[in-house]
Amino acid sequence: MTDSRFFNRSELIGILVLAVFLVVVLPLTLDVFRLNLVAKYLTYAFVALGLVICWGYGGILSLGQGVFFGLGGYCMAMFLKLEASSVENTKIQSTPGIPDFMDWNQITALPLFWKPFNSLTLTIAAIILVPGIFAWIIGTAMFKRRVGGTYFAIITQAVAAILTILIVGQQGYTGGINGMTDLRTLKGWDIRPDHAKVVLYFFEVGCLFVCIMIAQFVRHSKLGRILVAMREKEDRVRFSGYSVANFKIFAFCIAAVFAAIGGAMFALNVGFMSPSFVGIVPSIEMVIYTAVGGRLSILGAIYGTLLVNFAKTSLSETFPELWLFGLGGLFIAVVLAFPNGLAGIWGDYVQPRIDRLISLRKPKPAGWTDDSVADGAPAE
Amino acid sequence: MFGDYSLGDLGSIFVMQGFAGLILFSVYVLMALGLAIIFGQMGVINMAHGEFMILGAYVTWMTSNFFQSYLPSLFSGYFFLAMILAFVASGALGMLVEWVLIKHLYKRPLDTLLATWGLSLMLQQAYRSVFGAREVGVELPQWMLGSLHVTDSIEVPINGVFVMCLTVLITIVVAYVMYKSRWGRQVRAVVQNRIMAGAVGINTEKVDRYTFGLGCGIAGVAGSAFTMIGSTGPTSGQLYIVDTFLVVVFGGAASLLGTIASAFSISQTQSTLEFFMSGSMAKVLTLLAVVGILMLRPQGLFALKVRK
């Protein structure tokens, strides 16, 4: 069935088509402004990718992915903010050398937890470790005590609410509701001009493909199969001697780290970070992207993210009223009629016809329902 | 921190703070009662619960405007009619939503969350299109303004007392309906074992529809009561939804008593903490405590011991 350990042929084709689409087609056809928009959308694709593993495969719906997106984003933004707040740049402040919002809030010395963000290495470590450890703590506390399903969703939502209130409330340490703005350079390299945006876009696409490979590996390894088994009949897996909690924690942590990488990319590409990307509404929107694209399909989630965001931008520019009706309706339709999202539509209706048309492949063997749905990623 | 106050002042402050907590408690109970029925009994995660509340608030606002322009002599009593209208409107919308949307999703609780979130987006936009994006406030009749002077230093706002009395009344009605009436028994039978309930002749589809309608109707009444305390905008519903879910989950989803107990403990914690620190930090600490306790007792304070 599988041609190699990580892909079967249709998946490989799908990933190559996505690669061509992101690396060649989009940069050639879009201007820098639009390309930067795509870069912004792709940061959410990281989150959606994590949700495929954690929600689609593991059956753990987290409504707090904005938390991890935010943690990653804030780690990156803190590093960039410190670099932008050199003594040179901030000499009009009463205490030069600290970020401007601290100065406005009468904080005169850099708080201790900001210190590590003077170093890029530590920042990159923090982008992975802070959300990872945080997810591990939440996951351990919840899954070891067998909290799952709807309760987990509601508690992650509460965590998202807590973090937002905390960020907004602690203005002096976090920049408050405005977030961290005016991010300028990365190790002296200006991130604002057009050519930098293009470089960052390609860097981001590279990271995205690394994450896709990791997700592919998880999916095709034994781990992925245990996750699916757990989603379907948790007790049976537990009685077979597997530590269900540990697998769930792992899936949740992977999703968290992916989301954090997305957040860090967001801070780099968009040039600011604010609590409006942390709370409940953005977290649920990120779930929407995954659901629309297809919760079982890695590539589907990415296309879903791009599609919903494109629709959001173009519709909300021209018909701001229709947009929310459209989004809400789309969401209800996806849940009611297409639980596997676009990828499901592709796999069920389009791909069989294409296959029949060119008869490239033999029909799938029966009995691999989960994989065959997942295989139906839209390959464009 | 207490040095600046005399003992009497401190007493009054705690009484006032406790009273503010009681008003918050009433608000939480009103919000959570409907959700305790929908989520606790039916297992449906209704993310549009806040929007049903807002519908009740808008109905109240329209009623008050109607009375102001056409029946000014009866204005002081408009509220009672408004509450009934709010219940009917939200309940009817709830039954419609159950019929169109929810009934297909009983086996997929996480999907009800996503679908009702979509519904809440559409309702928000509908409110914005119909009533405008601005927040609207209801004009209160004369007798509800002002406050009772209990002692020299303790003042109690009348609208707060009114909302509290209303909460007690609604809670008693709901408890009676759920635990004493024939219909409530049917609801609980359907919740515990749908197939068996159907087998003994209960029309489970009808019970589901009316239960959902009742939950939404109570949300409408809650929204109606909120107009006495604050103003209403298209997106106000979203502010309440997480708090409400936490109240219900914290109390133990299927227990009405648990819902009330958890609303009480959460509101009192928050209003007491608010005295010592900023409102946002009080909120953070309260939510953290709730989440922490939920990790220790995942089924909530008053979990029903049932075999699954």
XYZ file of C-alpha atoms in Angstrom:
688
model
C 0.000 0.000 0.000
C 2.646 2.506 0.940
C 5.464 3.086 -1.482
C 7.807 4.255 1.230
C 7.678 4.685 4.974
C 6.287 8.212 4.864
C 4.253 8.528 1.691
C 2.225 6.617 -0.728
C 2.261 7.848 -4.261
C -0.805 10.074 -4.143
C 0.484 11.779 -1.001
C 3.854 12.389 -2.594
C 2.171 13.914 -5.632
C -0.002 16.015 -3.335
C 2.971 17.363 -1.409
C 4.905 18.096 -4.602
C 1.930 19.964 -6.046
C 1.647 21.995 -2.847
C 5.370 22.710 -3.001
C 5.139 23.917 -6.601
C 2.072 25.959 -5.737
C 3.703 27.697 -2.752
C 7.264 28.012 -4.013
C 6.757 28.733 -7.727
C 3.189 29.674 -8.606
C 2.311 32.073 -5.792
C 5.589 34.079 -5.742
C 5.439 34.475 -9.532
C 1.801 35.553 -9.707
C 1.350 37.693 -6.596
C 2.843 41.052 -5.727
C 4.761 41.430 -2.484
C 1.762 42.736 -0.568
C -0.364 39.739 -1.501
C 2.530 37.369 -0.940
C 2.920 38.749 2.549
C -0.776 38.105 3.091
C -0.244 34.500 2.041
C 2.646 34.342 4.491
C 0.273 35.529 7.203
C -2.294 32.886 6.280
C 0.352 30.191 6.236
C 1.229 30.956 9.842
C -2.251 29.667 10.680
C -1.570 26.634 8.513
C 0.998 25.556 11.096
C -1.757 25.598 13.697
C -4.123 23.724 11.412
C -1.431 21.125 10.781
C -1.062 20.570 14.512
C -4.814 20.284 14.859
C -4.909 17.543 12.223
C -2.616 15.453 14.406
C -4.214 16.343 17.703
C -7.893 16.646 16.743
C -8.267 14.685 13.512
C -6.065 11.770 14.521
C -6.024 11.959 18.302
C -9.628 13.068 18.741
C -8.535 15.782 21.182
C -10.223 19.038 20.281
C -8.216 21.900 21.694
C -9.917 25.268 21.630
C -6.816 26.902 23.016
C -4.418 26.709 20.114
C -4.338 30.495 20.143
C -2.504 30.178 23.461
C 0.378 28.338 21.846
C 0.285 30.505 18.741
C 0.495 33.460 21.098
C 3.279 32.015 23.239
C 5.405 31.353 20.175
C 4.550 34.713 18.714
C 5.297 36.578 21.914
C 8.651 34.803 22.352
C 9.677 35.935 18.879
C 8.197 39.390 19.351
C 10.030 39.869 22.648
C 13.353 39.154 20.959
C 12.567 41.526 18.090
C 11.263 44.152 20.491
C 14.424 44.064 22.577
C 16.488 44.461 19.438
C 14.331 47.398 18.368
C 14.706 48.985 21.810
C 18.442 49.464 21.823
C 19.765 52.384 23.832
C 20.262 54.228 20.533
C 16.669 53.851 19.420
C 15.084 54.655 22.760
C 17.159 57.557 23.982
C 14.144 59.865 24.286
C 12.725 57.610 27.013
C 13.331 58.289 30.680
C 15.130 54.963 30.914
C 16.644 54.113 27.512
C 17.227 50.517 26.495
C 13.910 49.023 27.491
C 10.809 48.573 25.323
C 8.688 51.699 24.988
C 5.558 50.286 26.657
C 7.551 49.520 29.800
C 8.714 53.084 29.863
C 5.104 54.298 29.577
C 4.127 52.062 32.480
C 6.878 53.318 34.766
C 8.914 50.150 34.712
C 12.537 51.130 34.836
C 14.438 47.855 34.604
C 14.033 44.944 32.243
C 11.991 42.244 34.041
C 13.793 38.994 34.703
C 11.738 36.859 32.316
C 12.632 39.205 29.474
C 16.382 38.699 29.926
C 16.732 35.405 27.983
C 15.222 37.068 24.939
C 18.378 39.030 24.365
C 19.790 35.949 22.702
C 18.438 34.535 19.446
C 19.431 30.980 20.358
C 17.570 31.129 23.639
C 14.611 32.706 21.860
C 14.410 29.892 19.336
C 14.696 27.392 22.173
C 11.937 29.232 24.010
C 9.657 29.186 20.954
C 9.801 25.389 21.023
C 10.161 24.758 24.747
C 7.802 27.240 26.408
C 4.663 26.098 24.565
C 5.886 22.517 24.575
C 6.322 22.428 28.332
C 3.118 24.353 28.888
C 1.210 21.880 26.729
C 2.905 19.023 28.557
C 1.770 20.402 31.915
C -1.819 20.911 30.769
C -1.844 17.587 28.955
C -0.412 15.680 31.913
C -2.823 17.251 34.344
C -5.789 16.537 32.114
C -5.107 13.257 30.374
C -3.620 11.453 33.367
C -6.922 12.080 35.080
C -8.824 11.049 31.993
C -10.357 14.391 31.254
C -11.225 14.402 27.614
C -13.651 15.363 24.920
C -15.883 18.286 25.648
C -14.417 18.975 29.084
C -10.957 19.299 27.638
C -12.248 21.667 24.970
C -13.892 23.894 27.556
C -10.855 23.946 29.826
C -8.493 24.850 26.978
C -10.911 27.640 26.188
C -10.661 28.872 29.746
C -6.872 28.797 29.470
C -7.108 30.954 26.362
C -9.321 33.392 28.263
C -6.888 33.471 31.192
C -3.873 34.185 29.007
C -5.665 36.970 27.140
C -6.791 38.677 30.327
C -3.295 38.303 31.738
C -1.610 39.817 28.686
C -4.070 42.688 28.518
C -3.912 43.278 32.269
C -0.133 43.228 32.660
C 0.447 46.108 30.312
C 3.874 47.006 31.614
C 5.289 43.570 30.931
C 3.460 42.584 27.761
C 2.413 45.710 25.921
C -1.220 45.214 26.913
C -4.007 45.332 24.370
C -1.779 46.965 21.734
C 0.662 44.102 21.853
C 4.222 44.444 20.666
C 4.455 46.761 17.747
C 7.224 48.430 15.822
C 9.383 45.332 15.349
C 12.194 46.219 12.992
C 15.222 44.008 12.670
C 16.357 40.439 13.132
C 20.036 40.354 14.086
C 20.475 43.691 12.364
C 18.642 42.547 9.221
C 15.667 44.779 8.461
C 12.490 42.683 8.246
C 10.281 45.438 6.867
C 11.284 46.034 3.210
C 9.864 44.014 0.319
C 12.840 41.777 -0.368
C 12.971 40.783 3.291
C 9.281 39.858 3.124
C 9.991 37.574 0.183
C 12.929 35.925 1.953
C 10.818 35.422 5.069
C 8.052 33.917 2.960
C 10.365 31.288 1.533
C 11.821 30.613 4.960
C 8.322 30.096 6.303
C 7.351 27.754 3.476
C 10.504 25.777 4.252
C 9.528 25.482 7.905
C 6.018 24.498 6.892
C 7.340 21.621 4.816
C 9.532 20.455 7.691
C 6.408 20.389 9.846
C 4.470 18.567 7.109
C 7.183 15.916 7.051
C 7.005 15.527 10.823
C 3.238 15.251 10.637
C 3.532 12.679 7.838
C 5.944 10.695 9.929
C 3.623 10.755 12.926
C 0.714 9.707 10.761
C 2.395 6.775 9.116
C 4.253 5.535 12.145
C 2.827 3.185 14.702
C 2.094 6.238 16.825
C -0.383 7.518 14.266
C -2.201 4.238 14.187
C -2.422 4.152 17.974
C -3.815 7.661 17.916
C -6.546 6.613 15.505
C -7.283 3.528 17.573
C -7.520 5.693 20.671
C -9.890 8.091 18.993
C -12.172 5.248 17.989
C -12.149 3.091 21.136
C -10.008 4.509 23.889
C -10.728 1.797 26.411
C -9.650 -1.007 24.120
C -6.293 0.658 23.568
C -5.909 1.129 27.284
C -6.774 -2.480 27.981
C -4.247 -3.558 25.371
C -1.588 -2.136 27.628
C -0.853 1.216 26.017
C -0.519 4.307 28.131
C -3.280 6.293 26.500
C -2.462 9.463 28.411
C 1.119 9.601 27.176
C 0.100 9.296 23.548
C -2.463 12.027 23.971
C 0.040 14.278 25.720
C 2.473 13.725 22.881
C -0.095 14.612 20.217
C -1.136 17.695 22.141
C 2.484 18.813 22.574
C 3.225 18.389 18.859
C 0.170 20.468 18.011
C 1.283 23.094 20.513
C 4.808 23.308 19.097
C 3.507 23.570 15.530
C 1.183 26.362 16.626
C 4.047 28.129 18.367
C 6.241 27.964 15.264
C 3.337 29.474 13.362
C 3.091 32.224 15.953
C 6.798 33.001 15.726
C 6.495 33.176 11.934
C 3.544 35.493 12.375
C 5.585 37.913 14.472
C 8.364 37.849 11.878
C 6.155 38.214 8.819
C 3.564 40.636 10.042
C 5.823 42.656 12.305
C 3.690 42.728 15.437
C 1.999 40.491 17.953
C -1.067 41.256 20.010
C -3.476 39.524 22.384
C -6.142 39.518 19.658
C -4.451 36.391 18.246
C -4.477 34.564 21.562
C -8.035 34.463 22.804
C -11.048 32.265 22.253
C -12.285 33.715 18.976
C -9.012 33.287 17.057
C -8.542 29.847 18.601
C -11.909 28.700 17.334
C -11.230 30.260 13.938
C -8.104 28.142 13.704
C -10.241 25.070 14.342
C -12.537 26.272 11.568
C -9.671 26.280 9.077
C -8.872 22.689 9.956
C -12.496 21.600 9.807
C -13.091 23.250 6.451
C -9.940 21.798 4.953
C -10.493 18.391 6.438
C -9.552 17.276 9.886
C -7.989 14.068 8.628
C -5.885 15.530 5.887
C -2.582 17.302 6.353
C -2.682 18.972 2.977
C -6.405 19.598 3.268
C -5.876 21.623 6.417
C -3.347 23.815 4.642
C -5.583 24.422 1.649
C -8.495 25.008 4.014
C -6.531 27.670 5.871
C -5.543 29.435 2.667
C -9.038 29.231 1.228
C -10.930 30.472 4.278
C -8.480 33.321 4.759
C -8.575 34.344 1.097
C -12.358 34.287 1.263
C -12.292 36.277 4.482
C -10.020 38.959 3.075
C -11.792 39.358 -0.243
C -15.334 39.038 1.104
C -14.833 41.218 4.141
C -13.291 43.889 1.927
C -16.304 44.050 -0.372
C -19.251 42.674 1.632
C -18.431 42.947 5.329
C -21.966 41.895 6.257
C -22.066 38.805 4.130
C -18.792 37.541 5.469
C -19.982 36.466 8.908
C -23.127 34.905 7.447
C -20.939 33.102 4.932
C -18.428 31.905 7.494
C -21.109 30.754 9.908
C -23.041 29.034 7.151
C -19.927 27.406 5.760
C -19.149 26.086 9.160
C -22.574 24.616 9.741
C -22.522 23.100 6.271
C -19.118 21.530 6.808
C -20.155 19.997 10.109
C -23.505 18.735 8.868
C -22.711 17.627 5.364
C -18.956 17.197 4.985
C -17.398 16.144 8.284
C -14.129 15.534 6.485
C -14.069 18.940 4.886
C -12.700 19.766 1.461
C -10.352 16.824 1.612
C -13.343 14.572 2.141
C -15.144 16.035 -0.854
C -12.016 15.606 -2.913
C -11.437 12.071 -1.773
C -15.054 10.979 -2.152
C -16.110 12.677 -5.346
C -13.278 14.173 -7.375
C -10.397 11.793 -6.996
C -12.252 8.611 -8.001
C -13.301 10.278 -11.237
C -9.803 11.476 -11.983
C -8.481 8.031 -11.199
C -10.994 6.434 -13.498
C -10.224 8.977 -16.190
C -6.518 8.339 -16.286
C -6.595 4.977 -14.469
C -3.268 5.692 -12.892
C -3.747 3.487 -9.911
C -5.388 0.296 -8.957
C -8.488 0.664 -6.758
C -7.773 0.915 -3.076
C -8.010 -2.266 -1.055
C -11.022 -2.341 1.199
C -10.738 -2.011 4.948
C -8.420 0.975 5.186
C -11.170 3.478 5.727
C -9.287 5.957 7.864
C -6.263 5.992 5.700
C -8.227 6.144 2.522
C -10.047 9.224 3.753
C -6.770 10.731 4.784
C -5.236 9.796 1.473
C -7.854 11.884 -0.229
C -5.948 15.091 0.333
C -6.678 17.634 -2.353
C -3.743 17.367 -4.660
C -4.943 20.429 -6.565
C -3.663 47.118 53.450
C -6.344 47.338 56.118
C -4.632 50.139 58.048
C -6.588 52.953 56.422
C -10.017 51.604 57.292
C -11.821 51.421 60.597
C -13.388 48.129 61.584
C -16.867 49.389 60.753
C -15.795 50.579 57.313
C -14.194 47.248 56.675
C -17.370 45.451 57.647
C -19.413 47.590 55.294
C -16.931 47.056 52.497
C -17.138 43.323 52.915
C -20.921 43.441 53.022
C -21.047 45.614 49.893
C -18.477 43.430 48.182
C -20.379 40.352 49.214
C -23.515 41.902 47.821
C -21.795 42.714 44.548
C -20.790 39.076 44.572
C -24.420 38.095 45.070
C -25.486 40.085 42.036
C -22.717 38.474 40.021
C -23.937 35.170 41.436
C -27.453 35.822 40.154
C -26.036 36.681 36.758
C -24.011 33.477 36.646
C -26.940 31.356 37.815
C -29.251 32.851 35.207
C -26.703 32.277 32.462
C -25.798 28.816 33.636
C -29.286 27.413 34.282
C -30.157 27.237 30.613
C -26.763 25.834 29.765
C -26.958 23.292 32.573
C -30.050 21.933 30.878
C -28.615 21.997 27.374
C -25.063 20.907 28.153
C -25.577 19.078 31.413
C -28.678 17.149 30.497
C -28.433 16.876 26.731
C -24.665 16.951 26.263
C -24.870 19.553 23.523
C -22.171 22.203 23.600
C -24.139 25.270 22.653
C -21.679 28.011 21.805
C -24.588 30.176 20.675
C -25.992 30.293 24.201
C -24.770 33.843 24.615
C -26.567 34.855 21.428
C -29.842 33.459 22.746
C -29.342 35.646 25.791
C -28.742 38.642 23.582
C -31.956 37.868 21.720
C -33.818 38.095 25.021
C -32.105 41.381 25.756
C -33.076 42.816 22.376
C -36.664 41.666 22.825
C -36.742 43.441 26.186
C -35.310 46.552 24.608
C -37.951 46.513 21.875
C -40.726 45.971 24.394
C -39.536 48.844 26.515
C -39.424 51.095 23.444
C -42.909 49.997 22.480
C -44.285 50.763 25.924
C -42.497 54.094 26.001
C -44.052 55.260 22.771
C -47.516 53.677 22.910
C -48.366 52.783 26.517
C -46.396 55.194 28.714
C -48.890 54.740 31.546
C -48.035 51.061 31.869
C -44.299 51.597 31.486
C -43.460 50.725 35.077
C -44.633 47.157 34.499
C -43.310 46.559 30.999
C -40.620 44.304 32.301
C -42.880 41.414 33.162
C -44.327 41.233 29.670
C -40.840 41.657 28.197
C -39.569 38.672 30.108
C -42.338 36.443 28.842
C -41.746 37.641 25.280
C -38.003 37.040 25.677
C -38.674 33.511 26.868
C -40.992 32.808 23.972
C -38.707 34.313 21.343
C -35.532 32.579 22.501
C -37.348 29.331 23.152
C -38.924 29.342 19.702
C -35.607 30.078 18.035
C -34.046 27.338 20.133
C -36.611 24.808 18.995
C -36.114 25.837 15.399
C -32.343 25.449 15.759
C -32.768 22.044 17.362
C -34.974 20.946 14.513
C -32.701 22.217 11.748
C -29.268 21.661 13.227
C -28.810 20.036 16.606
C -30.870 16.906 16.109
C -28.417 15.663 13.508
C -25.510 15.990 15.887
C -26.463 14.253 19.131
C -23.893 11.556 18.541
C -21.108 14.019 17.817
C -20.890 16.418 20.777
C -17.688 18.115 19.622
C -19.326 18.884 16.312
C -22.233 20.602 18.034
C -19.623 22.983 19.356
C -18.422 23.840 15.868
C -21.868 24.074 14.333
C -23.288 26.257 17.103
C -20.242 28.486 16.820
C -21.173 28.986 13.191
C -24.711 29.707 14.318
C -23.473 32.258 16.830
C -21.515 34.076 14.102
C -24.635 34.256 11.953
C -26.808 35.452 14.819
C -24.284 38.134 15.721
C -24.286 39.413 12.187
C -28.073 39.274 12.113
C -28.256 41.417 15.258
C -25.767 43.817 13.775
C -27.776 44.112 10.567
C -31.113 44.525 12.329
C -30.299 46.520 15.444
C -27.049 48.207 14.420
C -23.575 47.779 15.832
C -24.067 50.195 18.724
C -24.806 48.950 22.204
C -28.354 49.654 23.317
C -29.486 50.303 26.844
C -32.960 49.905 28.265
C -34.595 52.749 30.133
C -35.511 51.485 33.593
C -38.830 52.396 35.183
C -38.623 54.826 38.067
C -39.076 52.309 40.862
C -36.057 50.311 39.826
C -33.610 53.197 40.004
C -31.797 54.205 43.129
C -30.734 52.073 46.018
C -31.820 50.919 49.434
C -29.935 52.408 52.370
C -29.556 49.534 54.782
C -27.266 51.442 57.142
C -25.323 54.667 56.718
C -22.491 53.025 54.872
C -24.230 50.098 53.203
C -26.165 50.755 50.015
C -27.866 48.169 47.893
C -29.004 48.932 44.327
C -32.662 48.063 43.764
C -32.189 46.622 40.284
C -29.629 44.223 41.759
C -32.141 43.065 44.369
C -34.733 42.661 41.645
C -32.431 40.509 39.532
C -31.645 38.415 42.596
C -35.302 37.802 43.386
C -35.889 36.930 39.766
C -33.038 34.439 39.864
C -34.455 32.721 42.938
C -37.876 32.516 41.301
C -36.566 31.107 38.022
C -34.351 28.618 39.803
C -37.297 27.307 41.797
C -39.399 27.004 38.654
C -36.641 25.173 36.793
C -35.993 22.844 39.714
C -39.689 22.076 39.916
C -39.976 21.447 36.192
C -36.913 19.230 36.040
C -37.380 17.214 39.212
C -41.080 17.174 40.030
C -43.044 17.427 36.822
C -43.869 14.530 34.581
C -42.126 16.186 31.715
C -38.891 16.680 33.691
C -38.901 12.996 34.509
C -39.170 12.252 30.809
C -36.232 14.525 30.095
C -34.065 12.774 32.633
C -35.147 9.400 31.359
C -34.144 10.339 27.818
C -30.793 11.656 29.058
C -30.007 8.511 30.984
C -31.019 5.998 28.392
C -32.402 7.229 25.137
C -33.241 3.859 23.644
C -34.969 2.577 26.741
C -36.907 5.809 27.134
C -38.078 5.475 23.561
C -39.042 1.876 24.173
C -41.376 2.768 27.031
C -43.203 5.197 24.825
C -41.544 8.539 25.404
C -41.326 10.580 22.240
C -37.598 11.284 22.546
C -37.439 13.657 19.596
C -40.159 15.812 21.061
C -38.547 15.771 24.501
C -35.228 16.794 22.973
C -36.809 19.671 21.120
C -38.663 21.031 24.123
C -35.669 20.592 26.407
C -33.467 22.556 24.063
C -36.194 25.143 23.704
C -36.511 25.451 27.476
C -32.767 25.906 27.882
C -32.711 28.616 25.226
C -35.817 30.241 26.677
C -34.148 30.534 30.074
C -31.174 32.084 28.325
C -33.572 34.628 26.851
C -34.957 35.456 30.300
C -31.383 35.813 31.564
C -30.639 38.237 28.754
C -33.784 40.107 29.600
C -32.673 40.421 33.224
C -29.251 41.641 32.145
C -30.739 44.691 30.513
C -31.367 45.988 34.054
C -27.659 45.848 34.817
C -25.862 46.720 31.613
C -26.185 47.510 27.943
C -26.435 45.059 25.076
C -24.528 44.846 21.808
C -24.346 42.288 19.008
C -21.199 40.663 20.399
C -21.985 40.851 24.129
C -22.961 37.192 24.148
C -19.420 36.059 23.479
C -18.208 37.683 26.668
C -20.281 35.378 28.808
C -19.878 32.058 27.117
C -16.636 30.811 28.686
C -17.652 31.888 32.173
C -20.961 30.156 31.761
C -19.427 26.919 30.602
C -16.965 26.994 33.468
C -19.768 27.477 35.957
C -21.648 24.502 34.570
C -18.603 22.249 34.291
C -17.263 23.277 37.693
C -20.518 22.368 39.356
C -20.696 18.970 37.723
C -22.548 19.106 34.471
C -25.723 17.199 35.245
C -26.388 18.659 38.680
C -28.588 21.693 39.152
C -27.444 22.093 42.750
C -23.842 21.907 41.589
C -24.449 24.692 39.099
C -25.777 26.936 41.831
C -22.976 26.051 44.236
C -20.289 26.668 41.642
C -21.867 29.952 40.545
C -21.847 31.009 44.195
C -18.241 30.054 44.882
C -16.920 31.549 41.638
C -18.781 34.829 42.026
C -17.852 35.258 45.694
C -14.192 34.469 45.023
C -14.072 36.951 42.220
C -15.821 39.795 44.003
C -13.723 39.309 47.150
C -10.495 39.224 45.161
C -11.580 42.291 43.240
C -11.331 44.256 46.445
C -7.658 43.407 46.842
C -6.424 43.679 43.274
C -7.371 44.827 39.802
C -10.457 43.307 38.226
C -8.492 41.540 35.530
C -6.107 39.886 37.970
C -9.043 38.822 40.150
C -10.598 37.235 37.105
C -7.350 35.490 36.188
C -6.918 34.088 39.689
C -10.531 32.935 39.865
C -10.338 31.209 36.491
C -6.996 29.632 37.427
C -8.470 28.309 40.654
C -11.443 26.887 38.781
C -9.225 25.231 36.177
C -6.946 23.905 38.912
C -9.805 22.379 40.862
C -11.255 20.934 37.675
C -7.950 19.166 37.067
C -8.238 17.605 40.517
C -11.927 16.828 40.188
C -12.578 16.478 36.484
C -16.249 15.709 36.897
C -16.931 18.873 38.850
C -17.957 19.527 42.417
C -21.235 17.654 42.429
C -20.715 14.803 40.031
C -23.420 12.219 39.699
C -22.003 8.810 40.317
C -23.147 6.905 37.285
C -21.673 3.910 35.628
C -20.661 4.690 32.076
